[in-house]
PDB file of C-alpha atoms in Angstrom:
ATOM      1  CA  MET A   9    -184.691  18.194  33.984  1.00 72.00           C
ATOM      2  CA  ARG A  10    -185.617  15.360  36.318  1.00 77.00           C
ATOM      3  CA  SER A  11    -183.232  12.787  37.707  1.00 81.00           C
ATOM      4  CA  GLU A  12    -184.005   9.797  39.908  1.00 79.00           C
ATOM      5  CA  PRO A  13    -181.435   7.301  41.173  1.00 85.00           C
ATOM      6  CA  GLY A  14    -181.928   4.014  39.361  1.00 83.00           C
ATOM      7  CA  HIS A  15    -184.346   5.572  36.857  1.00 80.00           C
ATOM      8  CA  GLY A  16    -182.106   7.890  34.839  1.00 85.00           C
ATOM      9  CA  THR A  17    -182.544  11.493  33.809  1.00 86.00           C
ATOM     10  CA  THR A  18    -185.281  13.058  31.718  1.00 84.00           C
ATOM     11  CA  PHE A  19    -184.761  16.225  29.685  1.00 82.00           C
ATOM     12  CA  GLU A  20    -187.649  18.143  28.169  1.00 87.00           C
ATOM     13  CA  VAL A  21    -187.143  20.450  25.211  1.00 85.00           C
ATOM     14  CA  LEU A  22    -189.988  22.878  24.548  1.00 88.00           C
ATOM     15  CA  LEU A  23    -190.063  24.486  21.116  1.00 83.00           C
ATOM     16  CA  PRO A  24    -192.382  27.301  20.034  1.00 88.00           C
ATOM     17  CA  GLN A  25    -195.202  26.410  17.676  1.00 87.00           C
ATOM     18  CA  VAL A  26    -194.885  28.079  14.286  1.00 86.00           C
ATOM     19  CA  GLU A  27    -197.117  28.331  11.258  1.00 86.00           C
ATOM     20  CA  PRO A  28    -195.849  26.568   8.109  1.00 81.00           C
ATOM     21  CA  VAL A  29    -194.302  28.832   5.493  1.00 78.00           C
ATOM     22  CA  GLU A  30    -195.708  28.431   1.990  1.00 79.00           C
ATOM     23  CA  THR A  31    -193.283  28.692  -0.913  1.00 75.00           C
ATOM     24  CA  ASP A  32    -193.563  28.431  -4.672  1.00 75.00           C
ATOM     25  CA  ALA A  33    -190.527  26.153  -4.830  1.00 71.00           C
ATOM     26  CA  PRO A  34    -191.182  22.456  -5.518  1.00 73.00           C
ATOM     27  CA  GLU A  35    -190.671  20.112  -2.594  1.00 71.00           C
ATOM     28  CA  SER A  36    -187.210  18.594  -2.637  1.00 73.00           C
ATOM     29  CA  ARG A  37    -185.341  16.000  -0.649  1.00 77.00           C
ATOM     30  CA  PRO A  38    -182.660  17.171   1.780  1.00 76.00           C
ATOM     31  CA  VAL A  39    -179.092  17.034   0.550  1.00 72.00           C
ATOM     32  CA  LEU A  40    -176.993  14.693   2.652  1.00 66.00           C
ATOM     33  CA  PRO A  41    -173.403  15.688   3.382  1.00 64.00           C
ATOM     34  CA  THR A  42    -170.833  13.857   1.286  1.00 63.00           C
ATOM     35  CA  THR A  43    -168.071  14.089   3.859  1.00 66.00           C
ATOM     36  CA  ARG A  44    -167.747  11.731   6.784  1.00 68.00           C
ATOM     37  CA  ALA A  45    -167.758  12.946  10.355  1.00 70.00           C
ATOM     38  CA  GLY A  46    -164.803  12.284  12.553  1.00 78.00           C
ATOM     39  CA  GLY A  47    -163.975  12.115  16.203  1.00 88.00           C
ATOM     40  CA  THR A  48    -164.819   9.931  19.143  1.00 91.00           C
ATOM     41  CA  ILE A  49    -168.139   9.837  20.983  1.00 91.00           C
ATOM     42  CA  LEU A  50    -168.776   8.356  24.420  1.00 93.00           C
ATOM     43  CA  LEU A  51    -172.211   6.693  24.282  1.00 93.00           C
ATOM     44  CA  VAL A  52    -173.633   5.717  27.679  1.00 93.00           C
ATOM     45  CA  GLU A  53    -176.938   3.830  27.549  1.00 93.00           C
ATOM     46  CA  ASP A  54    -178.214   1.165  29.943  1.00 92.00           C
ATOM     47  CA  GLU A  55    -180.605  -0.403  27.400  1.00 93.00           C
ATOM     48  CA  PRO A  56    -178.523  -2.839  25.283  1.00 94.00           C
ATOM     49  CA  ALA A  57    -180.706  -2.556  22.159  1.00 95.00           C
ATOM     50  CA  LEU A  58    -180.508   1.253  22.181  1.00 94.00           C
ATOM     51  CA  ARG A  59    -176.771   1.124  22.847  1.00 94.00           C
ATOM     52  CA  ARG A  60    -176.275  -1.158  19.804  1.00 95.00           C
ATOM     53  CA  LEU A  61    -178.503   1.026  17.615  1.00 95.00           C
ATOM     54  CA  GLY A  62    -176.761   4.231  18.674  1.00 94.00           C
ATOM     55  CA  THR A  63    -173.370   2.663  18.046  1.00 95.00           C
ATOM     56  CA  ARG A  64    -174.358   1.509  14.532  1.00 95.00           C
ATOM     57  CA  VAL A  65    -175.799   4.903  13.588  1.00 92.00           C
ATOM     58  CA  LEU A  66    -172.830   6.876  14.899  1.00 91.00           C
ATOM     59  CA  GLU A  67    -170.244   4.523  13.385  1.00 92.00           C
ATOM     60  CA  GLY A  68    -172.135   4.728  10.088  1.00 90.00           C
ATOM     61  CA  ALA A  69    -171.704   8.508  10.261  1.00 88.00           C
ATOM     62  CA  GLY A  70    -167.945   8.064  10.625  1.00 88.00           C
ATOM     63  CA  TYR A  71    -167.491   8.391  14.375  1.00 91.00           C
ATOM     64  CA  THR A  72    -165.466   6.165  16.666  1.00 92.00           C
ATOM     65  CA  VAL A  73    -167.854   5.085  19.436  1.00 93.00           C
ATOM     66  CA  LEU A  74    -166.967   4.110  22.988  1.00 95.00           C
ATOM     67  CA  ALA A  75    -170.202   2.459  24.183  1.00 94.00           C
ATOM     68  CA  TYR A  76    -170.880   1.647  27.822  1.00 92.00           C
TER      69      TYR A  76
END
């Protein structure tokens, strides 16, 4: 994690590399949940376009968003 005043914070997530698993099953599309999420999320983003996008996505998933 790196943090600089006036520049924000950067998090790095390192995941192990894995070999793909071959299956005999046909490729299928993921099943989306039919229930709506609930709750309130505090979204803090200093870039207005990203804040609007995040708000739309989270509200579309059923959350109440407090965006700052």
